[in-house]
Short mmCIF file of C-alpha atoms and ligand atoms in Angstrom, two decimals:
data_model
loop_
_atom_site.label_atom_id
_atom_site.label_comp_id
_atom_site.label_asym_id
_atom_site.label_seq_id
_atom_site.Cartn_x
_atom_site.Cartn_y
_atom_site.Cartn_z
CA MET A 1 210.45 -6.90 97.09
CA ARG A 2 212.56 -10.03 97.18
CA PRO A 3 214.58 -10.92 100.29
CA PHE A 4 218.26 -9.92 100.30
CA VAL A 5 221.14 -9.68 102.75
CA PHE A 6 221.89 -6.10 103.80
CA GLU A 7 225.11 -5.04 105.50
CA ARG A 8 227.02 -1.83 106.16
CA ALA A 9 230.73 -1.61 105.37
CA GLY A 10 232.98 0.77 107.33
CA SER A 11 235.95 0.66 104.96
CA VAL A 12 236.84 -0.03 101.34
CA GLU A 13 238.37 -3.36 102.37
CA ALA A 14 235.27 -4.42 104.31
CA ALA A 15 233.03 -3.46 101.39
CA ILE A 16 235.04 -5.53 98.94
CA ARG A 17 235.10 -8.49 101.36
CA ALA A 18 231.34 -8.29 101.77
CA GLN A 19 230.71 -8.26 98.03
CA GLY A 20 233.18 -11.13 97.60
CA ALA A 21 230.69 -13.20 99.57
CA ALA A 22 227.97 -12.39 97.03
CA GLY A 23 229.36 -14.81 94.46
CA ALA A 24 231.16 -14.40 91.19
CA ARG A 25 228.41 -13.09 88.91
CA ASP A 26 229.44 -10.04 87.00
CA THR A 27 228.89 -6.84 88.99
CA ALA A 28 228.50 -4.90 85.78
CA SER A 29 225.35 -6.84 84.87
CA VAL A 30 221.88 -5.89 86.07
CA HIS A 31 221.68 -9.52 87.20
CA ALA A 32 224.63 -9.30 89.54
CA ALA A 33 224.10 -11.22 92.75
CA GLY A 34 225.70 -8.45 94.77
CA GLN A 35 225.37 -4.67 94.60
CA TYR A 36 226.85 -1.76 96.50
CA VAL A 37 224.37 0.89 97.56
CA ALA A 38 225.27 4.56 98.01
CA GLY A 39 222.42 7.09 97.63
CA GLY A 40 220.15 4.28 96.46
CA THR A 41 218.35 6.56 93.99
CA THR A 42 218.92 4.13 91.12
CA LEU A 43 219.33 0.80 92.89
CA ILE A 44 216.35 0.93 95.26
CA ASP A 45 214.15 2.23 92.45
CA LEU A 46 215.07 -0.73 90.24
CA MET A 47 214.76 -3.24 93.09
CA LYS A 48 211.23 -2.01 93.79
CA LEU A 49 210.43 -2.40 90.10
CA ASP A 50 211.84 -5.97 90.31
CA VAL A 51 214.31 -5.15 87.52
CA MET A 52 217.38 -5.63 89.72
CA ARG A 53 217.35 -8.54 92.14
CA PRO A 54 220.58 -8.56 94.17
CA GLN A 55 220.87 -11.14 96.91
CA ARG A 56 223.45 -9.12 98.81
CA VAL A 57 223.46 -5.33 99.17
CA THR A 58 226.44 -3.60 100.79
CA ASP A 59 225.87 -0.08 102.08
CA ILE A 60 229.00 2.02 101.42
CA ASN A 61 227.77 5.34 102.79
CA ALA A 62 230.19 5.19 105.73
CA LEU A 63 232.98 5.75 103.17
CA GLU A 64 231.76 9.33 102.77
CA THR A 65 233.99 10.24 105.72
CA SER A 66 237.03 8.51 104.12
CA PRO A 67 239.09 9.82 101.16
CA SER A 68 236.33 8.35 98.96
CA GLY A 69 234.05 11.14 100.15
CA ARG A 70 236.44 14.03 99.51
CA ILE A 71 236.71 16.62 96.78
CA GLU A 72 240.19 18.09 96.40
CA PHE A 73 242.00 20.22 93.86
CA GLY A 74 245.73 19.48 93.91
CA ALA A 75 248.79 18.16 92.10
CA ARG A 76 246.96 15.35 90.22
CA GLY A 77 244.23 17.80 89.20
CA LEU A 78 240.72 17.39 90.58
CA TRP A 79 240.06 14.47 92.92
CA LEU A 80 236.40 13.56 93.20
CA GLY A 81 235.75 10.82 95.75
CA ALA A 82 233.13 8.36 94.53
CA LEU A 83 231.10 8.84 97.72
CA ALA A 84 230.97 12.63 97.35
CA ARG A 85 227.39 13.73 96.71
CA MET A 86 226.36 15.33 93.43
CA ALA A 87 225.30 18.49 95.31
CA ALA A 88 228.67 18.82 97.06
CA ALA A 89 230.56 18.53 93.76
CA CYS A 90 228.45 20.98 91.77
CA GLU A 91 228.58 23.58 94.55
CA HIS A 92 232.33 23.21 95.16
CA ALA A 93 234.14 26.50 94.40
CA ALA A 94 237.22 24.89 92.78
CA VAL A 95 235.04 22.68 90.58
CA LYS A 96 232.94 25.62 89.42
CA GLU A 97 235.95 27.77 88.67
CA ASN A 98 238.34 25.28 87.12
CA PHE A 99 236.03 22.61 85.63
CA PRO A 100 232.73 24.39 84.88
CA VAL A 101 231.54 21.56 82.61
CA ILE A 102 231.61 19.19 85.60
CA ALA A 103 229.72 21.55 87.90
CA GLN A 104 227.11 22.28 85.21
CA SER A 105 226.58 18.63 84.25
CA LEU A 106 225.75 17.86 87.88
CA GLN A 107 223.74 21.02 88.52
CA LEU A 108 221.50 20.29 85.51
CA ALA A 109 220.85 16.70 86.61
CA ALA A 110 217.87 15.35 88.57
CA SER A 111 216.44 17.45 91.44
CA PRO A 112 218.00 19.12 94.52
CA GLN A 113 216.73 16.29 96.75
CA ILE A 114 218.28 13.62 94.52
CA ARG A 115 221.54 15.56 94.18
CA ASN A 116 221.79 15.68 97.98
CA MET A 117 221.45 11.89 98.22
CA ALA A 118 223.14 10.62 95.09
CA SER A 119 226.86 9.83 94.95
CA LEU A 120 229.22 10.45 92.04
CA GLY A 121 230.09 6.74 91.81
CA GLY A 122 226.42 5.76 91.66
CA ASN A 123 225.76 8.48 89.12
CA VAL A 124 228.09 7.11 86.48
CA LEU A 125 226.65 3.61 87.02
CA GLN A 126 222.99 4.60 86.71
CA ARG A 127 220.88 2.45 84.36
CA THR A 128 219.02 3.43 81.22
CA ARG A 129 215.55 4.95 81.47
CA CYS A 130 214.29 2.77 78.57
CA THR A 131 210.64 2.06 79.48
CA TYR A 132 210.84 -1.52 78.25
CA PHE A 133 213.80 -2.13 80.59
CA ARG A 134 212.15 -0.55 83.63
CA ASP A 135 208.73 -2.17 83.17
CA THR A 136 208.85 -5.93 83.70
CA SER A 137 205.44 -6.42 82.05
CA TYR A 138 207.33 -6.19 78.74
CA SER A 139 208.87 -9.58 78.08
CA GLN A 140 211.37 -8.44 75.43
CA CYS A 141 214.43 -6.67 76.78
CA ASN A 142 217.91 -8.06 76.13
CA LYS A 143 219.37 -5.90 78.87
CA ARG A 144 216.97 -7.27 81.50
CA GLU A 145 216.48 -10.78 80.07
CA PRO A 146 219.39 -11.63 77.74
CA GLY A 147 218.20 -13.25 74.51
CA SER A 148 214.57 -12.09 74.89
CA GLY A 149 214.70 -9.46 72.14
CA CYS A 150 214.33 -5.69 72.19
CA ALA A 151 210.85 -4.19 72.42
CA ALA A 152 212.20 -0.69 71.74
CA MET A 153 213.48 -1.60 68.29
CA GLU A 154 209.95 -1.62 66.84
CA GLY A 155 208.33 0.19 69.76
CA PHE A 156 208.23 3.81 70.89
CA ASN A 157 211.90 4.76 70.67
CA ARG A 158 211.84 8.58 70.76
CA ALA A 159 214.23 8.77 73.74
CA HIS A 160 216.61 6.10 72.47
CA ALA A 161 220.14 6.36 71.11
CA VAL A 162 221.34 7.06 67.57
CA LEU A 163 225.06 6.47 68.24
CA GLY A 164 226.83 3.38 69.57
CA THR A 165 223.77 1.12 69.46
CA SER A 166 223.68 -2.55 68.45
CA GLU A 167 221.14 -4.94 66.98
CA HIS A 168 220.50 -6.09 70.52
CA CYS A 169 219.93 -2.81 72.36
CA VAL A 170 219.28 0.80 71.38
CA ALA A 171 218.92 2.27 74.87
CA SER A 172 220.51 5.64 75.58
CA TYR A 173 222.88 6.28 78.46
CA PRO A 174 220.92 8.68 80.67
CA GLY A 175 223.56 10.45 82.82
CA ASP A 176 225.12 13.89 82.40
CA PHE A 177 228.25 13.88 84.61
CA ALA A 178 229.87 11.05 82.62
CA GLN A 179 230.00 13.24 79.51
CA ALA A 180 231.98 15.88 81.40
CA LEU A 181 234.39 13.22 82.71
CA ILE A 182 235.00 11.60 79.34
CA ALA A 183 235.51 14.97 77.62
CA LEU A 184 238.14 16.01 80.17
CA ASP A 185 240.19 12.78 79.94
CA ALA A 186 239.31 11.76 83.51
CA GLU A 187 240.56 8.56 85.10
CA VAL A 188 238.77 6.21 87.49
CA ASP A 189 240.38 4.76 90.61
CA ILE A 190 239.03 1.27 91.32
CA ALA A 191 239.61 -1.04 94.29
CA GLY A 192 238.79 -4.73 94.14
CA PRO A 193 239.53 -8.23 95.40
CA ARG A 194 242.70 -8.32 93.25
CA GLY A 195 243.97 -4.90 94.35
CA SER A 196 243.64 -1.39 93.00
CA ARG A 197 243.81 -0.13 89.44
CA THR A 198 243.29 3.10 87.54
CA ILE A 199 241.69 3.21 84.09
CA PRO A 200 240.72 6.00 81.70
CA PHE A 201 237.07 6.90 82.26
CA ALA A 202 236.59 6.20 78.55
CA ARG A 203 237.21 2.49 79.32
CA LEU A 204 234.66 2.19 82.13
CA HIS A 205 231.52 1.78 80.01
CA LYS A 206 231.18 -0.74 77.20
CA PRO A 207 228.97 -0.54 74.11
CA PRO A 208 225.90 -2.82 74.13
CA GLY A 209 227.19 -5.16 71.41
CA GLU A 210 225.82 -8.67 71.86
CA ASP A 211 225.67 -8.43 75.66
CA PRO A 212 223.78 -5.26 76.56
CA GLN A 213 223.21 -6.54 80.10
CA ILE A 214 226.92 -5.99 80.79
CA GLU A 215 227.38 -2.24 80.89
CA THR A 216 230.85 -1.68 82.30
CA THR A 217 234.29 -3.25 82.52
CA LEU A 218 234.13 -3.50 86.34
CA MET A 219 235.04 -6.96 87.65
CA PRO A 220 233.06 -8.76 90.37
CA GLY A 221 233.31 -6.92 93.70
CA GLU A 222 235.14 -3.89 92.29
CA LEU A 223 234.37 -0.56 93.87
CA ILE A 224 234.93 2.85 92.30
CA THR A 225 236.79 4.97 94.85
CA ALA A 226 237.46 8.20 92.93
CA PHE A 227 237.56 10.11 89.66
CA VAL A 228 240.67 12.11 88.83
CA VAL A 229 240.45 14.92 86.29
CA PRO A 230 243.65 16.52 84.96
CA ALA A 231 243.80 20.33 84.96
CA LYS A 232 244.54 20.67 81.23
CA PRO A 233 244.51 24.03 79.35
CA TRP A 234 240.97 23.43 77.99
CA ALA A 235 239.34 22.61 81.34
CA ARG A 236 238.43 26.19 82.34
CA ARG A 237 236.87 27.08 78.99
CA SER A 238 234.36 24.28 79.28
CA LEU A 239 230.60 24.08 79.28
CA TYR A 240 227.68 21.63 79.47
CA LEU A 241 224.57 22.27 77.39
CA LYS A 242 221.56 20.05 78.03
CA ILE A 243 218.42 20.05 75.88
CA ARG A 244 215.34 18.32 77.30
CA ASP A 245 211.56 18.24 77.03
CA ARG A 246 211.18 20.48 80.09
CA ASP A 247 213.74 22.71 81.69
CA SER A 248 214.21 20.99 85.03
CA TYR A 249 214.13 17.51 86.54
CA GLU A 250 214.42 15.78 83.17
CA PHE A 251 216.91 13.63 81.31
CA ALA A 252 218.66 14.93 78.19
CA LEU A 253 217.30 14.47 74.69
CA ALA A 254 220.66 15.79 73.53
CA SER A 255 223.57 17.27 75.42
CA ALA A 256 227.12 18.37 74.75
CA ALA A 257 230.08 18.63 77.10
CA VAL A 258 232.72 20.79 75.41
CA ALA A 259 236.10 22.18 76.40
CA LEU A 260 238.28 24.44 74.28
CA ASP A 261 241.86 25.64 74.28
CA LEU A 262 241.91 28.66 71.96
CA ASP A 263 244.58 30.84 70.39
CA GLY A 264 242.48 33.87 69.48
CA ASP A 265 239.66 32.37 67.43
CA THR A 266 241.73 29.36 66.37
CA VAL A 267 241.31 26.02 68.13
CA ARG A 268 244.44 24.53 69.69
CA GLU A 269 242.53 21.62 71.21
CA ALA A 270 238.84 20.74 71.48
CA ARG A 271 237.25 18.14 73.74
CA ILE A 272 233.71 17.01 72.95
CA ALA A 273 231.34 14.46 74.48
CA LEU A 274 227.69 13.88 73.64
CA GLY A 275 224.83 12.80 75.88
CA GLY A 276 221.20 11.78 75.36
CA VAL A 277 222.00 10.53 71.87
CA ALA A 278 224.36 7.60 72.52
CA ALA A 279 224.30 4.17 74.12
CA LEU A 280 227.21 5.05 76.42
CA PRO A 281 229.12 8.21 77.39
CA TRP A 282 230.25 9.31 73.93
CA ARG A 283 233.48 11.04 73.01
CA ALA A 284 233.21 12.69 69.58
CA ARG A 285 236.84 12.31 68.52
CA ALA A 286 236.26 12.89 64.79
CA ALA A 287 234.62 16.23 65.59
CA GLU A 288 237.53 17.16 67.86
CA ALA A 289 240.02 16.34 65.10
CA ALA A 290 238.03 18.41 62.59
CA LEU A 291 238.30 21.45 64.85
CA GLN A 292 241.99 21.18 65.69
CA GLY A 293 243.84 24.15 64.13
CA ALA A 294 240.60 25.51 62.60
CA ARG A 295 239.13 28.99 62.94
CA LEU A 296 235.95 28.62 64.90
CA ASP A 297 233.60 29.95 62.22
CA ASP A 298 230.19 28.66 61.08
CA ALA A 299 231.69 26.34 58.46
CA ALA A 300 234.07 24.72 60.96
CA LEU A 301 231.31 24.29 63.55
CA ASP A 302 228.93 22.71 61.04
CA ALA A 303 231.67 20.41 59.74
CA ALA A 304 232.47 19.26 63.28
CA ALA A 305 228.79 18.60 64.00
CA ASP A 306 228.46 16.56 60.79
CA LYS A 307 231.50 14.50 61.80
CA ALA A 308 230.04 13.91 65.28
CA PHE A 309 226.88 12.37 63.83
CA ALA A 310 228.33 10.72 60.72
CA GLY A 311 227.74 7.25 62.16
CA ALA A 312 224.22 7.93 63.50
CA ARG A 313 221.63 5.17 63.07
CA PRO A 314 218.21 6.73 63.73
CA LEU A 315 215.12 4.66 64.53
CA ALA A 316 211.47 5.30 63.62
CA HIS A 317 210.85 7.94 66.31
CA ASN A 318 214.23 9.47 67.13
CA ALA A 319 215.61 10.77 63.81
CA PHE A 320 215.11 14.31 65.18
CA LYS A 321 218.01 13.64 67.58
CA VAL A 322 220.53 13.84 64.76
CA GLU A 323 219.65 17.45 63.91
CA LEU A 324 219.02 18.34 67.56
CA GLY A 325 222.35 16.83 68.57
CA LYS A 326 224.21 18.79 65.89
CA ARG A 327 222.56 22.07 66.90
CA THR A 328 223.29 21.38 70.56
CA LEU A 329 226.94 20.79 69.80
CA VAL A 330 227.31 23.91 67.63
CA ARG A 331 225.63 26.09 70.26
CA ALA A 332 227.74 24.63 73.07
CA LEU A 333 230.96 25.30 71.14
CA ARG A 334 229.88 28.87 70.31
CA GLU A 335 229.01 29.57 73.94
CA ALA A 336 232.27 28.06 75.20
CA ALA A 337 234.28 30.17 72.72
CA ALA A 338 232.52 33.33 73.92
CA LEU A 339 233.32 32.75 77.60
CA THR A 340 235.41 35.47 79.22
CA LEU A 341 238.05 33.84 81.40
C1 FAD B 1 213.55 11.13 89.01
C2 FAD B 1 215.02 11.05 88.70
C3 FAD B 1 215.58 11.96 87.80
C4 FAD B 1 216.95 11.90 87.50
N1 FAD B 1 217.48 12.78 86.59
C5 FAD B 1 218.80 12.68 86.27
C6 FAD B 1 219.40 13.55 85.33
O1 FAD B 1 218.75 14.43 84.78
N2 FAD B 1 220.72 13.38 85.06
C7 FAD B 1 221.48 12.42 85.68
O2 FAD B 1 222.68 12.33 85.41
N3 FAD B 1 220.94 11.58 86.56
C8 FAD B 1 219.63 11.69 86.87
N4 FAD B 1 219.08 10.81 87.75
C9 FAD B 1 219.87 9.67 88.22
C10 FAD B 1 220.56 9.97 89.51
O3 FAD B 1 221.50 10.98 89.32
C11 FAD B 1 221.21 8.65 89.92
O4 FAD B 1 220.17 7.80 90.37
C12 FAD B 1 222.22 8.81 91.02
O5 FAD B 1 223.27 9.64 90.64
C13 FAD B 1 222.78 7.46 91.43
O6 FAD B 1 223.62 7.63 92.54
P1 FAD B 1 223.36 6.82 93.88
O7 FAD B 1 224.45 7.14 94.81
O8 FAD B 1 221.97 7.05 94.39
O9 FAD B 1 223.50 5.34 93.31
P2 FAD B 1 222.92 3.96 93.86
O10 FAD B 1 221.49 3.85 93.49
O11 FAD B 1 223.27 3.78 95.27
O12 FAD B 1 223.78 2.95 92.99
C14 FAD B 1 223.62 2.88 91.58
C15 FAD B 1 224.45 1.72 91.04
O13 FAD B 1 225.83 2.01 91.20
C16 FAD B 1 226.47 1.02 92.00
N5 FAD B 1 227.44 1.78 92.83
C17 FAD B 1 227.20 2.89 93.57
N6 FAD B 1 228.36 3.38 94.04
C18 FAD B 1 229.35 2.57 93.59
C19 FAD B 1 230.77 2.57 93.74
N7 FAD B 1 231.42 3.52 94.42
N8 FAD B 1 231.47 1.57 93.13
C20 FAD B 1 230.84 0.61 92.42
N9 FAD B 1 229.50 0.55 92.27
C21 FAD B 1 228.77 1.53 92.83
C22 FAD B 1 225.39 0.34 92.79
O14 FAD B 1 225.72 -1.00 93.08
C23 FAD B 1 224.23 0.41 91.79
O15 FAD B 1 224.31 -0.63 90.85
C24 FAD B 1 217.73 10.89 88.11
C25 FAD B 1 217.16 10.00 89.03
C26 FAD B 1 215.84 10.07 89.33
C27 FAD B 1 215.26 9.08 90.29
S1 SF4 B 2 216.65 -0.75 74.08
FE1 SF4 B 2 217.88 -2.07 75.41
S2 SF4 B 2 217.03 -1.65 77.42
FE2 SF4 B 2 215.47 -0.99 75.93
S3 SF4 B 2 214.16 -2.78 75.47
FE3 SF4 B 2 215.81 -2.83 74.00
S4 SF4 B 2 217.31 -4.19 74.97
FE4 SF4 B 2 215.98 -3.46 76.60
#
């Protein structure tokens, strides 16, 4: 491993001050000079692989005892502190009852040991599992070495994305929880050197475009402090379906986070996000619009699935994800509609 400065911060302000000293390189880039560390289950992994090389690492685990570690269900809806652990959130009674898609997306992720360590803030900022990104013996990876090319484009790209990709990167976003957040119109509370701000979760991640090394809209030194999820009518009839090569401890090949507000078998509102198939947490708005006011029959479900994948750009080894993604979405919607509340 390369040498780096390590320090522990006891407050949000101290953490931001410490990262301010790391220099002005973009925190959203894998090349950022400074990084926060929470559970460390992504960062330490990538530092050992020599993919991420921060010069300054600020431990924010002490914030677990501050509001940033809390989970509360109140007037603003669900408050999920960024330092709350994945295990605490998926086992929380109010989360399970009122936002099942959130509890399930976390429960189906990683392993019990990782869920005990990993924080919610770190989870949404995890990096792609693209082999060519994680293995530095491959010289071509625009996300790791901007301008070097993309080995996955002509390589083994079975796990890669079919939606939201660019000519410069086709990596898939690996997380599960982010799909639940984007489907439920969550917001993100952020603190930084220039003060605090709140943005829609949908604006946190950016598509790869020409700069796949920059993955989010976070500014240098900014710290996620919480996620806030409104308690809308569709939140309780929600569900996360994850399809993977094996049934535990595996990333999604295709997943769907869905939430429905129904009037009998007619859809008042649908919320849909897709995982495993896209370059970033992916809200399927065209599919939602197709379902609005429709009877939830086979024709409507198939039409929504077709809309969701209308812009898909399959590669040599991942064309199966288009059909798999559609079937995953249809099954998730059927199962959500059948829930007894
Ligand atoms: C074997 C394995 C299997 C896994 N399977 C799954 C899976 O199926 N589904 C899934 O969703 N995930 C999976 N994961 C990923 C795992 O969930 C993430 O590694 C974890 O959630 C990251 O959280 P952390 O607290 O450990 O983050 P860290 O490693 O501490 O940090 C990750 C990144 O986020 C930044 N960061 C952390 N907290 C903040 C904050 N509050 N504000 C700003 N920046 C911050 C850090 O600087 C770093 O860049 C798996 C991981 C492993 C190792
Ligand atoms: S898909 Fe993205 S992360 Fe993977 S090799 Fe290409 S540029 Fe790198």
